[in-house]
Every structure is written in structure tokens, then in C-alpha cells.
Coordinates of C-alpha atoms in Angstrom, one line a residue:
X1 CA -85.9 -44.2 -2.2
X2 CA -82.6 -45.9 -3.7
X3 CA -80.0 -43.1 -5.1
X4 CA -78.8 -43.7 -8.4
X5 CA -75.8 -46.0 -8.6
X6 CA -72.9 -43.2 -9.6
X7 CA -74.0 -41.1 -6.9
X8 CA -73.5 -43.4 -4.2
X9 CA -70.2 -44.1 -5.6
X10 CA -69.2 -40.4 -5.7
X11 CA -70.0 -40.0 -1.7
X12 CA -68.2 -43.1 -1.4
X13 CA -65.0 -41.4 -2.3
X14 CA -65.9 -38.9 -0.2
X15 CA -66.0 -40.3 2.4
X16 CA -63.0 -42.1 2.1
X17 CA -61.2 -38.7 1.3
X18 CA -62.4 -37.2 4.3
X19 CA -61.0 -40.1 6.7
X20 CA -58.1 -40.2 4.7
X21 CA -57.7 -36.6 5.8
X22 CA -58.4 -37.0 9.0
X23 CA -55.8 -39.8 9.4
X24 CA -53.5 -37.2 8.1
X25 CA -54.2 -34.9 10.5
X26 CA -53.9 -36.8 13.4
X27 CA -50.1 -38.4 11.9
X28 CA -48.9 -35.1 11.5
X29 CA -50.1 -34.4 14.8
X30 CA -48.2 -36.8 16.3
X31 CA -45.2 -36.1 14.4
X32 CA -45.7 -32.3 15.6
X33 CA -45.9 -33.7 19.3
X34 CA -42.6 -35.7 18.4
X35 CA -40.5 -32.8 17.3
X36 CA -41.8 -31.0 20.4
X37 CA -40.9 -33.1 22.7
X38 CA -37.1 -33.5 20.9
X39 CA -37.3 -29.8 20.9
X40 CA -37.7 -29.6 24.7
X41 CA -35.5 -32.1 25.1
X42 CA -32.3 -29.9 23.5
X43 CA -33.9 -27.0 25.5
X44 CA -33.1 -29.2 28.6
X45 CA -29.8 -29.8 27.5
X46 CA -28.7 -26.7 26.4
X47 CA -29.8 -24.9 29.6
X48 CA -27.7 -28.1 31.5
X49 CA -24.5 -27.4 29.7
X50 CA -22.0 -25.6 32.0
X51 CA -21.3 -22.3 31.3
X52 CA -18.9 -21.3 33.6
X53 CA -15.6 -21.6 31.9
X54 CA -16.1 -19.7 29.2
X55 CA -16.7 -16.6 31.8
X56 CA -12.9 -16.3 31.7
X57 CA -13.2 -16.1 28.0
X58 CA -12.1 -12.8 26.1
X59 CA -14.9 -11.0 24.0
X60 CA -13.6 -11.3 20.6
X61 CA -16.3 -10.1 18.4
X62 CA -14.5 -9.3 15.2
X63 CA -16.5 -10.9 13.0
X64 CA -14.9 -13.0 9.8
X65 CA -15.4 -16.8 9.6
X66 CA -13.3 -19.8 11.6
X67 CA -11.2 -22.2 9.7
X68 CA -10.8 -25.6 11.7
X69 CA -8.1 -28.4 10.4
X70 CA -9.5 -31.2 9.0
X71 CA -13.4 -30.4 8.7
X72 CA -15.3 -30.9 5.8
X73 CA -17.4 -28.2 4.3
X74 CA -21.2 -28.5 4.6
X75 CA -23.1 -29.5 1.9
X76 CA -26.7 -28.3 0.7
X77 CA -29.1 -30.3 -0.1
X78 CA -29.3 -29.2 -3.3
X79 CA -26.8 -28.0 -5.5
X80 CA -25.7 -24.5 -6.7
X81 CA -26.1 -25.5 -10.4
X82 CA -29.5 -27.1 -9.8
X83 CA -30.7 -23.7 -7.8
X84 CA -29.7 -21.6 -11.1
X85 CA -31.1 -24.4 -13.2
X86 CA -34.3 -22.9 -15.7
X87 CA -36.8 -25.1 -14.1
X88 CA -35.9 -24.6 -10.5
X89 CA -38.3 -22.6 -8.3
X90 CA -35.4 -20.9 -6.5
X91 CA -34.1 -19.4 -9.7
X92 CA -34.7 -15.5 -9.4
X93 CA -33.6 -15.6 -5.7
X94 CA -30.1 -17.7 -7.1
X95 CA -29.4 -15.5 -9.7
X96 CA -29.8 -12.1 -7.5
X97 CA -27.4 -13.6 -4.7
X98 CA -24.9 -14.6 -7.6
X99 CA -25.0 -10.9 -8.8
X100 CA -24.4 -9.8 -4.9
X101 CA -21.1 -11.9 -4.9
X102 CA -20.0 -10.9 -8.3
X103 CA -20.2 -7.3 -6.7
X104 CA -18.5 -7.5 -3.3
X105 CA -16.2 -10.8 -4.2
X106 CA -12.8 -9.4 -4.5
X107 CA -10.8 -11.0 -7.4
X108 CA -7.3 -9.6 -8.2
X109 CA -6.1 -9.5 -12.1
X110 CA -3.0 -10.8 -13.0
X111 CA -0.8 -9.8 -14.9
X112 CA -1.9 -11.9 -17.6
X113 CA -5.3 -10.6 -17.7
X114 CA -4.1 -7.0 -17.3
X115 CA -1.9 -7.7 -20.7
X116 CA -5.5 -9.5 -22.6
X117 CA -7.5 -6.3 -21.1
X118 CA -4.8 -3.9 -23.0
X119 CA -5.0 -6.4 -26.0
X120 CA -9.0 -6.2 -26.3
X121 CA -9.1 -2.5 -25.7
X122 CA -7.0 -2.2 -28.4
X123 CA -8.9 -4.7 -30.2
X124 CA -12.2 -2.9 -30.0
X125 CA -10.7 0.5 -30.8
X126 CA -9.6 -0.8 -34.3
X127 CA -12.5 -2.0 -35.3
X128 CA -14.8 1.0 -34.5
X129 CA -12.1 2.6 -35.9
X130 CA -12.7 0.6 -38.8
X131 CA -16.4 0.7 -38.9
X132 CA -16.1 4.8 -38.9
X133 CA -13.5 4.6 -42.0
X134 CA -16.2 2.1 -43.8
X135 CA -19.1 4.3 -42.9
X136 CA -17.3 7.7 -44.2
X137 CA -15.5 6.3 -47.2
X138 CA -12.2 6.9 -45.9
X139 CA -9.4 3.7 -46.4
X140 CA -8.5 2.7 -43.0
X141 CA -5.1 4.0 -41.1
X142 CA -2.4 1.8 -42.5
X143 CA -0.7 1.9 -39.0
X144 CA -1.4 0.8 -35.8
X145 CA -1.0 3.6 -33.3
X146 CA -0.3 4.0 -29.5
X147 CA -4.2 6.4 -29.8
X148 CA -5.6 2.6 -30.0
X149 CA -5.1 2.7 -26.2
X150 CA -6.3 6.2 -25.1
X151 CA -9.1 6.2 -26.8
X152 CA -11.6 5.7 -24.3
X153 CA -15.1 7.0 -26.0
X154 CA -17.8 4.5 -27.3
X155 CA -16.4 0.9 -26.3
X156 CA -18.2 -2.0 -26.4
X157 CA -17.6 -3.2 -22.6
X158 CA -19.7 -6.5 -23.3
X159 CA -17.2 -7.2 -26.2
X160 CA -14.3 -6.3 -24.5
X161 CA -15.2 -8.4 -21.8
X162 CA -15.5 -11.4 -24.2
X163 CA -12.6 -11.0 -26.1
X164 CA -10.5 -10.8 -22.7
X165 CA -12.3 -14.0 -21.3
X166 CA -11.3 -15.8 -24.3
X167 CA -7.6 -14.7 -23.9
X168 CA -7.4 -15.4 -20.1
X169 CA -8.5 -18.2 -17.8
X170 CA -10.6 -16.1 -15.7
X171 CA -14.2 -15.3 -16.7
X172 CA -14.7 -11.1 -16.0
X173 CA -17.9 -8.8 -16.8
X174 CA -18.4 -5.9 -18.7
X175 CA -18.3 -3.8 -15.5
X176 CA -15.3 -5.2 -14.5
X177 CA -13.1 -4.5 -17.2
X178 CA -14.5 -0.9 -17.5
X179 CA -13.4 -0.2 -13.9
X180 CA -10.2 -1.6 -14.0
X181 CA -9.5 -0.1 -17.1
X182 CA -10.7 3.4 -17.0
X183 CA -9.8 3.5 -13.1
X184 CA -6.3 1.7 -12.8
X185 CA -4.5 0.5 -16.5
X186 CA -5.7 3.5 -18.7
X187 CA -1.9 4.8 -19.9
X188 CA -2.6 8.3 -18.9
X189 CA -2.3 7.4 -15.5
X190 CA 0.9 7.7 -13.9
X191 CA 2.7 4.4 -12.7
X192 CA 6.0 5.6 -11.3
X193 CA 7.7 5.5 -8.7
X194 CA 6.8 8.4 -6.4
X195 CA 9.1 11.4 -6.3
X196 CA 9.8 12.6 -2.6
X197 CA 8.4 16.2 -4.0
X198 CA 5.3 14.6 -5.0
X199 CA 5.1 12.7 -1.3
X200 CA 5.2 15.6 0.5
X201 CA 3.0 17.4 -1.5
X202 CA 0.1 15.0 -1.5
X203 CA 1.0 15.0 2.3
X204 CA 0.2 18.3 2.8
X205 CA -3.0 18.2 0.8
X206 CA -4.1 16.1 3.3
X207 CA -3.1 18.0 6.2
X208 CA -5.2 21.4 4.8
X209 CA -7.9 19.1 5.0
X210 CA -7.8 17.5 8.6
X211 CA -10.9 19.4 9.7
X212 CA -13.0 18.1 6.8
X213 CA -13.7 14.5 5.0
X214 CA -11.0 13.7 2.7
X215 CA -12.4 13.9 -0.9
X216 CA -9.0 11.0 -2.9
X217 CA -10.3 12.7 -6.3
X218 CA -10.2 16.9 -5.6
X219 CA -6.7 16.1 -3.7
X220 CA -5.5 13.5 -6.7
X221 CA -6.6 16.9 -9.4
X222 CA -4.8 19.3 -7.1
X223 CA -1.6 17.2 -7.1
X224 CA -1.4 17.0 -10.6
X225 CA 0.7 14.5 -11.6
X226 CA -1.8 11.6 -13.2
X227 CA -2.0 9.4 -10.2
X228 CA -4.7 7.9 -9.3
X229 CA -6.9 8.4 -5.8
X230 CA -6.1 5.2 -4.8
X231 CA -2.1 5.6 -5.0
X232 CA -2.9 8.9 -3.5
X233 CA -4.7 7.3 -0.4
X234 CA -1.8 4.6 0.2
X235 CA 1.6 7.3 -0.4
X236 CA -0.8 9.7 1.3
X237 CA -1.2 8.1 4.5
X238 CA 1.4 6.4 6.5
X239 CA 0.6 3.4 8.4
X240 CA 1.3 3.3 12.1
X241 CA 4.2 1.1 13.1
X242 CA 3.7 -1.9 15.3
X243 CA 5.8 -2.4 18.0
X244 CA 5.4 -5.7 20.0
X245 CA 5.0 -5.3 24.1
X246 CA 4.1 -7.8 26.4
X247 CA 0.6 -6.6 26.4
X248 CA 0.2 -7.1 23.0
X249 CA 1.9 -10.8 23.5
X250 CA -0.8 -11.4 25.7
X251 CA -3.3 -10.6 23.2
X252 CA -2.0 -12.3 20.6
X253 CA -1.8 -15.5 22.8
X254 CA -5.1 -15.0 23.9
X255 CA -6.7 -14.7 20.0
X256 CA -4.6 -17.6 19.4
X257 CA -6.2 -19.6 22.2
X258 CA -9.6 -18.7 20.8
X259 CA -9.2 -18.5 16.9
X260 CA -6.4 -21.2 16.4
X261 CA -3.1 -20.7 14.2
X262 CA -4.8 -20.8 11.0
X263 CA -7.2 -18.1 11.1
X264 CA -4.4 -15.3 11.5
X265 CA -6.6 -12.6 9.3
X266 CA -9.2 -12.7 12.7
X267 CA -5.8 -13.1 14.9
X268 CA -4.7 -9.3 13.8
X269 CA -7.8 -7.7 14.1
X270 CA -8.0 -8.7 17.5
X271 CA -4.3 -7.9 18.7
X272 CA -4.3 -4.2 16.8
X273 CA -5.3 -2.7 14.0
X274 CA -2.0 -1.7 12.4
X275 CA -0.5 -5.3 12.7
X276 CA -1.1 -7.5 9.8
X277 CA -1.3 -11.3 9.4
X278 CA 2.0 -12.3 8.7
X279 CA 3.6 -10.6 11.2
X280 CA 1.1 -12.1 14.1
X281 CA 2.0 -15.3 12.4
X282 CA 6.3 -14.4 12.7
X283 CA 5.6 -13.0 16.4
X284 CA 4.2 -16.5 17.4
X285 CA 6.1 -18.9 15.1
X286 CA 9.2 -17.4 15.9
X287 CA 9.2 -15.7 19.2
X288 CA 6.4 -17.0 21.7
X289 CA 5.3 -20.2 21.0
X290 CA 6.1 -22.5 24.1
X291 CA 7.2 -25.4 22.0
X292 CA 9.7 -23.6 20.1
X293 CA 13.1 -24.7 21.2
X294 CA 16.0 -22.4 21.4
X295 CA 18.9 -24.9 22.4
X296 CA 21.3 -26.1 20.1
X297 CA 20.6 -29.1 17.5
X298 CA 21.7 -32.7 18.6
X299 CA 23.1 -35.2 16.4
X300 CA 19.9 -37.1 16.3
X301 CA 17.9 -33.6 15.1
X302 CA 20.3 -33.4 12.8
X303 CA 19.8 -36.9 11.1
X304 CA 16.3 -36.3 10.8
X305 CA 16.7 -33.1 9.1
X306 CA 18.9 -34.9 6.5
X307 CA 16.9 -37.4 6.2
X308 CA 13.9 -35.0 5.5
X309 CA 15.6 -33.0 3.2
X310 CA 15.8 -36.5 1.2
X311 CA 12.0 -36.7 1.4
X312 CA 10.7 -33.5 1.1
X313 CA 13.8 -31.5 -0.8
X314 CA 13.2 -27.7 -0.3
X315 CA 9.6 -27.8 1.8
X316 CA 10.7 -26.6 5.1
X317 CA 7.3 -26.3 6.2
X318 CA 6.8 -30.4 5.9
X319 CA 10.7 -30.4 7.3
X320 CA 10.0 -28.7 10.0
X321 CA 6.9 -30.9 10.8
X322 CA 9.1 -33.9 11.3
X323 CA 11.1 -32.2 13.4
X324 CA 8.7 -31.1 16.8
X325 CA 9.8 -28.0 18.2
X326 CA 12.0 -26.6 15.4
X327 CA 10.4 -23.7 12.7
X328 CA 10.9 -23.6 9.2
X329 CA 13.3 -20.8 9.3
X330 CA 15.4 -22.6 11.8
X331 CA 15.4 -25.9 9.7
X332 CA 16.6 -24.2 6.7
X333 CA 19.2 -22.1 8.5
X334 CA 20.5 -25.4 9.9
X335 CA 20.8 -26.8 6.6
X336 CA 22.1 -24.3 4.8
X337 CA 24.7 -22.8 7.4
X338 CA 25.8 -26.1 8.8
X339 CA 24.6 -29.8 7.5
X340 CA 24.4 -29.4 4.0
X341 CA 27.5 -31.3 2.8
X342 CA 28.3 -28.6 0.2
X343 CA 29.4 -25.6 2.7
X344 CA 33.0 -24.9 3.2
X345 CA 33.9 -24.6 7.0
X346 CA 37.5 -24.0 6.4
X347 CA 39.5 -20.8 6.7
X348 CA 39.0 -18.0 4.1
X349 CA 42.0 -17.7 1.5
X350 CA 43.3 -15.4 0.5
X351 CA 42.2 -15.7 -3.2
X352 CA 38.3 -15.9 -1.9
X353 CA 38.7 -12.8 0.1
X354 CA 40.0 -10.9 -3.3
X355 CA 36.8 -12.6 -5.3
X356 CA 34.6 -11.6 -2.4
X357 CA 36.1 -7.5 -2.4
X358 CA 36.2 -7.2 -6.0
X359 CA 32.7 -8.1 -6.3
X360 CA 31.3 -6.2 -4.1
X361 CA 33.3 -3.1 -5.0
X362 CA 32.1 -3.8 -8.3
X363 CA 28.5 -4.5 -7.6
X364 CA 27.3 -2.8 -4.6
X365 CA 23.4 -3.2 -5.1
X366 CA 24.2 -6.8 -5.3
X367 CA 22.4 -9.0 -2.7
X368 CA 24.4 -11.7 -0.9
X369 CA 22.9 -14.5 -2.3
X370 CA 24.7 -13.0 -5.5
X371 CA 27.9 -12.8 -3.9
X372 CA 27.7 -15.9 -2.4
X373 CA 27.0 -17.7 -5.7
X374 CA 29.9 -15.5 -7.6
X375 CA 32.5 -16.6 -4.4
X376 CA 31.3 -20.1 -5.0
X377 CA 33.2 -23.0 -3.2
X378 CA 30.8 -23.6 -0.8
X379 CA 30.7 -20.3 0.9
X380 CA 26.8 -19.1 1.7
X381 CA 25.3 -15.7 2.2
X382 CA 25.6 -15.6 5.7
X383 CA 29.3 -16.4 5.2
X384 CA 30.1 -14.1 3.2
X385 CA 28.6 -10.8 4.6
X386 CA 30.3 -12.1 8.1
X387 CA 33.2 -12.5 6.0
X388 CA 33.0 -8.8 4.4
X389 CA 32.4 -7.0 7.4
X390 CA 35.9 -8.8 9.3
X391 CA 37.5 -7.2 6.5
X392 CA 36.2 -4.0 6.5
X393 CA 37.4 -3.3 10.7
X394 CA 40.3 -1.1 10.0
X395 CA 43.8 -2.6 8.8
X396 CA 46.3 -5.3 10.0
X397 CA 49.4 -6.6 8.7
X398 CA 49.4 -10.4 7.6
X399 CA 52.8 -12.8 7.6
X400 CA 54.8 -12.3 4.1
X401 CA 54.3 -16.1 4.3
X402 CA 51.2 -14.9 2.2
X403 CA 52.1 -11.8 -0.2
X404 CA 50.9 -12.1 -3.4
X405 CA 51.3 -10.2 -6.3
X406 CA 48.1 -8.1 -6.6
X407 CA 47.4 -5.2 -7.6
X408 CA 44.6 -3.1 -5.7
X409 CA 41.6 -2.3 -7.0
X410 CA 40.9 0.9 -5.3
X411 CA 44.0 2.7 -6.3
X412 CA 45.6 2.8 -3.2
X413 CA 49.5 3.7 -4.3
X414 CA 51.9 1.4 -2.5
X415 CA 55.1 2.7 -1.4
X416 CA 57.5 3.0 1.6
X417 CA 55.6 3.7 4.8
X418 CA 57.7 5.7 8.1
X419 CA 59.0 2.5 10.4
X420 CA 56.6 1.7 13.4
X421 CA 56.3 3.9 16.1
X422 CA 58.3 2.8 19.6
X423 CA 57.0 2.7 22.6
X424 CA 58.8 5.4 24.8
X425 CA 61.3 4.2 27.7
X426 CA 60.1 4.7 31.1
X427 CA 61.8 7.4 32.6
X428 CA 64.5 6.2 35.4
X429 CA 63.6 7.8 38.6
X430 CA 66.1 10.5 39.9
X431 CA 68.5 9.4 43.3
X432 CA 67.7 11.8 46.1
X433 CA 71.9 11.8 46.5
X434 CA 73.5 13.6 43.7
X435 CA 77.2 13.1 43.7
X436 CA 79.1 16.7 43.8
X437 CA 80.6 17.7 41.2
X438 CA 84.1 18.9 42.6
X439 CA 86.5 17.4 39.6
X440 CA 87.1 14.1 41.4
X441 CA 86.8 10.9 39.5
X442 CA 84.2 8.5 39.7
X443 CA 86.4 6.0 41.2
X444 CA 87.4 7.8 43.8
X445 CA 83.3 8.0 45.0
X446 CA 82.6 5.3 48.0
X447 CA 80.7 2.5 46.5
X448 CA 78.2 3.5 48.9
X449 CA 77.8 6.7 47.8
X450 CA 77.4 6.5 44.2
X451 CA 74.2 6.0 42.1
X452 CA 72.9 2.9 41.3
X453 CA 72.1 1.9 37.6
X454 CA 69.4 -0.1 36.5
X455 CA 70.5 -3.3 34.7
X456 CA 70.5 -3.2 31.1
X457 CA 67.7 -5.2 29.6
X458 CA 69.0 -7.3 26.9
X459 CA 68.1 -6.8 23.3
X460 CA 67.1 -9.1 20.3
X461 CA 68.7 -7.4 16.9
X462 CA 66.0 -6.7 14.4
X463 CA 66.1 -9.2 11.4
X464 CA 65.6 -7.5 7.9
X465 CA 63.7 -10.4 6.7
X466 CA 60.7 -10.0 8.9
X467 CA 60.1 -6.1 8.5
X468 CA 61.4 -6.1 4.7
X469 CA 58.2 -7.7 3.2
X470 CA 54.4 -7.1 4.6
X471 CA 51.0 -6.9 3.5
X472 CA 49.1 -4.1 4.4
X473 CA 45.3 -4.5 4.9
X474 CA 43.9 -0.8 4.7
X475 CA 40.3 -0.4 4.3
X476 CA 40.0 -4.0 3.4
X477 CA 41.9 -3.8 0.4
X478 CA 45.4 -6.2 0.4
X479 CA 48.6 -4.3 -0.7
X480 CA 52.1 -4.7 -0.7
X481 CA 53.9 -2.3 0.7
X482 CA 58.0 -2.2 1.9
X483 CA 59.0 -1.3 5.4
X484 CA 62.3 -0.2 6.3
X485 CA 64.0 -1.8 9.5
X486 CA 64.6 0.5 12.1
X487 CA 68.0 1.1 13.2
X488 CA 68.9 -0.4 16.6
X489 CA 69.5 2.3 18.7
X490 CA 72.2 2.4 21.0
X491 CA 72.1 2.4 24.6
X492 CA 73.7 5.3 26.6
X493 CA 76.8 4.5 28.5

């Protein structure tokens, strides 16, 4: 019996369908077999890679992520945008991990922002301020008061958070600028410096509690003085003081070897935990590192560094890779102390050592980078506090080759001062033969009998000149001041 003709056509397909399917099967078998066989190949080669020098190896779990120089971060295949995209499949699962990182993703406000937060606070509060007057008939306040700011009840968060996006680069939520508002910037809290009173208070606070968890908020309301729990926690708790040994050398050597010299942040956590970063980074830079020389400069380091300072002006950290073994802080010591064709190497005068007093009598918070720049002619910081503290050792007298006419700043009254003390005369030593005293005259005593006399040492006269006219340095300040000559005295016969 012949089936019909679209039937046959219909089992036709099927057919083909089926073998289709079943060539399917058998490629993707093959290709399973492929990527086992690869599979068990890296197997093999993993268990064949040699182990045994990284027995030696320190265990350094830590955590935190490596940061290698010159590597390229890894792409996805697809891209962030595309995985929050409205069509994607992957969108719900992108949008929940974006709200984890908002969450835990630390970013610090600046001081800008901090001003357009204060700004849209105040924004908000006048116009519900506004909206209440409009509601209740009443003509809005015709001034702007600091209540705009304290005012804390009924904000729109969402609005505020707009309104401070628009005014700042950064993009923050609504949560965001709550927190940081109502936690940190609010004005009732208190920003100054702390007291020593309030220091040890808050100290103690902590100590009644050392046998029980430390609640920041009950021992912030017991203190009393509008700060908040965090500046409670840091003036609270004093952070041990790291002292470098040569054990902790070895460790920092030995995270070094492992993590590099730019992941420092993983460098600390393994040498101790009250080190931080930057001083791991000093330590090494500038103490232990095997290629740092410590010698003198040569002529030919010293041509490189001006010719860097050419190229590169003020980087030290490009200067000092052009110059192998020598840090930053060394290259710009160099420079600034000795190369750089602007410092004065000469003597002090007399006139820069006035400038140089004055000043810092006059201004003694002033750093010496001030004083250095108010001394001018070529003198640098380092200069001038070596200077400053050869002229405060005690007093000396100078020439009169160089008295000026200056008047002290300090009020020290110049006058006559008592003449210099002399240095005593030895005493002569007694003869053991004492001539007797029986009338006679000396010249009737032997010659072998009477005392001898020591020679008379001659003497140079004083001259007026040189005494008349001194400067007295006292206490660093330069004076003139009149000394009288002392009298010759005479010799006894």
C-alpha cells in the first residue's frame, strides 16, 4: 500500500533529524574525549612541576590582591555595560553585585563634595521650609538662617543626593549622603582639636570598660562633649609604636621577596600589625635595600643628576631612576645642599647671621624652609638650622675687624665688663737652705750658699687697641661692649 505523498516527506525529515542528531552526538563526543585527554595532560604536568623550592618559602596568607609591573588587566568576554544592559540575561545577578560594591567600596569625600553636601542640605531645608510657609499661609522667613543646617527632620535624601551630584564630580546615593551627613558633617558635632582633659577622660572610659566589649556610642554620650564615636575610637586608643629590629628586617625582606616592592599594603600586614605601608616602604628604600649606596657622589653621578634635573625638573622619583643605586631623598638632598648652582658655600656674614636671629626671635613657629627663604642668598634649610644652632653654643668674642653698629634685639644692656680673669702664677718651690737671718748683707752670703732665682720670663706690654673694642656674642645675640686693659703688673724684685 503506497503512503500518501506528504507523509513520506514528513518521515523523511525525520529521519534526517535523527542522523543529524546522532552525528552530533558522536562530534561532541569526540570533542569531550579531546578536552579529556588535554585535561590529563595538565594533570601530568602539574603533578611534574618541581615543588621543592618553594618548601623554603614563608607562609604568607594575608590575603589582599598582587600587583605585578607591567601586566595587563584581564578582560571578560563581555563587558560590564553589556551585563547591566535591559536585554542581557545576566542583568538581576549584575545589578545585585553592583549594589554589593556600592556597599563595601570605600570612597573618601573631599572637601569639595563635603562643601556641595552642606550646600544641598541647606538647599532642601529651604524649600520644605518653603513648602510649610505655602501650605500654612505664612510669607516665608526673609532671612536665611544658620537652623538651615541643623535641621535634620524630613529630608529628602534622594534629592539631596541629586542636587550634590550635580555640584560635584562624583556620583553619591541617597544613603551615602545621609551617613556622612548625620554621622560626620552635621554642625553639632564637635570638630576641634582635642583638649588633654577630654583625652584623658575618654581614656579612662575605656579603661572602666576593659572587662567588657567597648560600646564608641554609650562612652561618646558619657564624654559629653559632641564628638563623635569614631574620633572617640582613634583619641581613645593609642597605637603601638613600631620599633625596627633585625627580626623584623628579616621579615620585611622576606614579604618583599614574596610580594614585590609595590604591593607594600600586603608587605605590613605580614611584618606587624602596628607598622603601616609607608614606613615598610622608608625601612627598605632607605635603610636595607642591598643596592642602596652609601659612599659619596662622584663627579660623573653628579653630571647625571644635573642633567636629570634638566629633563625631569622636580621628579626625584624619575631622577633617581637614572641614577642606579641612589634614592629619591638622596637625589634631592644632593641637589639642593650641594649641585644646585644657586647655594652659597661661602662663610656666613655677619649681616646674614643678624637676618637669620632676628627672624627666628621674631617668628619661632616658623619652619626652616621660611627662614631659609627670608635669609635668601642662596642659603637652604639645612644651612640655616646648622647655622642657628653654632650660634646658639654659648658666647665668643670676634676681631673688632668686624664691629658693627647694632643694636640688640633682646635687650641685652651693653656696658663695661670686669677685665679677663689671669691665670694664677705657679708657685716657686721653697729652697730646703734658708739663709739665716743674723743682720748680714746679702753680699756677704757665699754664692754657693744663697738661693737661686728663677729667670724672669719676659713680657709683651698689653696694647689698648686690641682689648679697647670687642664684640661680645652672648646667647647668640652680637653686642658691643668696652673692655678695659688691664694694668701690667709688676714683677717683685
Amino acid at each position: 500500500m503506497d503512503r500518501p505523498q506528504g507523509t513520506s516527506s514528513v518521515h523523511d525529515l525525520v529521519q534526517q533529524a535523527i542522523e543529524a542528531n546522532k552525528e552530533h552526538q558522536h562530534a561532541l563526543k569526540v570533542y569531550t574525549k579531546r578536552l579529556e585527554a588535554e585535561l590529563e595532560t595538565i594533570n601530568k604536568l602539574i603533578d611534574a612541576v618541581d615543588v621543592a623550592e618553594l618548601d623554603d618559602e614563608p607562609d604568607l596568607d594575608v590575603g589582599g590582591s598582587v600587583v605585578i609591573p607591567g601586566c595587563v588587566r584581564a578582560s571578560a568576554p563581555i563587558a560590564a555595560k553589556e551585563l547591566l544592559s535591559p536585554g542581557s540575561p545576566f542583568r538581576d545577578d549584575a545589578l545585585r553585585r553592583s549594589r554589593y560594591l556600592s556597599f563595601v567600596e570605600v570612597r573618601t569625600m573631599k572637601a569639595k563634595e563635603l562643601e556641595a553636601l552642606a550646600e544641598a542640605v541647606r538647599t532642601e531645608n529651604y524649600r520644605k521650609y518653603a513648602l510649610d510657609a505655602q501650605r500654612l499661609g505664612r510669607p516665608t522667613f526673609p532671612t536665611i538662617t544658620d537652623s538651615l543646617e541643623l535641621d535634620k527632620e524630613g529630608l529628602d535624601w534622594d534629592r539631596i543626593a541629586e542636587k550634590m551630584s550635580s555640584l560635584s564630580a562624583a556620583t553619591r546615593t541617597a544613603r551615602e549622603c545621609e551617613i556622612r551627613w548625620l554621622g560626620d558633617q552635621h554642625p553639632v558635632f564637635n570638630h576641634e582639636p582635642w583638649s588633654q582633659d577630654e583625652i584623658t577622660k575618654v581614656k579612662s572610659l575605656i579603661a572602666e570598660c576593659e572587662d567588657s566589649p567597648l560600646d564608641w556610642v554609650n562612652i561618646t554620650e558619657r564624654l559629653g562633649t559632641n564628638r563623635t564615636p569614631l574620633d572617640c575610637m582613634r583619641n581613645g586608643t593609642t597605637r603601638r609604636t613600631h620599633h625596627w629590629t633585625a627580626e623584623s628586617d628579616d621579615r620585611l625582606l622576606q614579604a618583599i621577596h614574596v610580594y614585590g616592592q609595590d604591593n607594600w599594603h600586603l608587605v605590613a600586614r605580614y611584618v606587624s600589625e602596628d607598622v603601616t605601608p609607608s614606613q615598610c616602604s622608608n625601612r627598605f628604600q632607605r635603610t636595607i635595600d642591598p643596592s642602596l649606596k652609601r659612599v659619596n657622589w662622584t663627579p660623573e653621578e653628579d653630571a647625571r643628576l644635573r642633567a636629570a634635573v634638566v629633563a625631569y625638573g622636580s621628579s626625584w622619583i624619575e631622577i633617581a631612576a637614572v641614577l642606579p643605586g641612589r634614592h629619591n631623598d638622596q637625589c634631592r638632598d644632593r641637589w639642593t645642599e650641594q649641585v644646585n648652582p644657586v647655594v652659597n658655600k661661602n662663610k656666613w656674614t655677619d649681616q646674614e647671621d643678624r637676618m637669620l636671629l632676628d627672624y627666628t626671635h621674631k617668628h619661632e613657629d616658623a619652619s626652616w624652609k621660611e627662614t631659609a627663604e627670608h635669609v635668601g642668598n642662596g642659603r637652604t634649610e639645612n644651612m640655616c638650622r646648622t647655622r642657628h644652632a653654632t650660634l646658639q653654643r654659648g658666647f665668643k668674642f670676634v676681631p673688632a675687624t668686624f664691629v658693627m653698629d647694632y643694636q640688640p634685639p633682646f635687650g641685652l644692656a651693653s656696658g663695661p665688663l670686669p677685665p679677663p680673669r689671669r691665670k694664677g702664677r705657679k708657685k716657686l718651690k721653697q729652697p730646703d737652705v734658708v739663709a739665716p737671718s743674723t743682720g748680714a748683707s746679702a753680699a756677704n752670703v757665699p754664692p754657693s750658699e744663697a738661693p737661686k732665682r728663677k729667670k724672669e720670663r719676659a713680657t709683651r706690654p698689653r696694647v689698648e687697641s686690641k682689648v679697647g673694642q670687642s664684640i661680645l656674642r652672648f646667647d647668640s645675640v652680637p653686642c658691643r661692649v668696652t673692655v678695659p686693659a688691664a694694668s701690667t703688673p709688676t714683677n717683685p724684685q
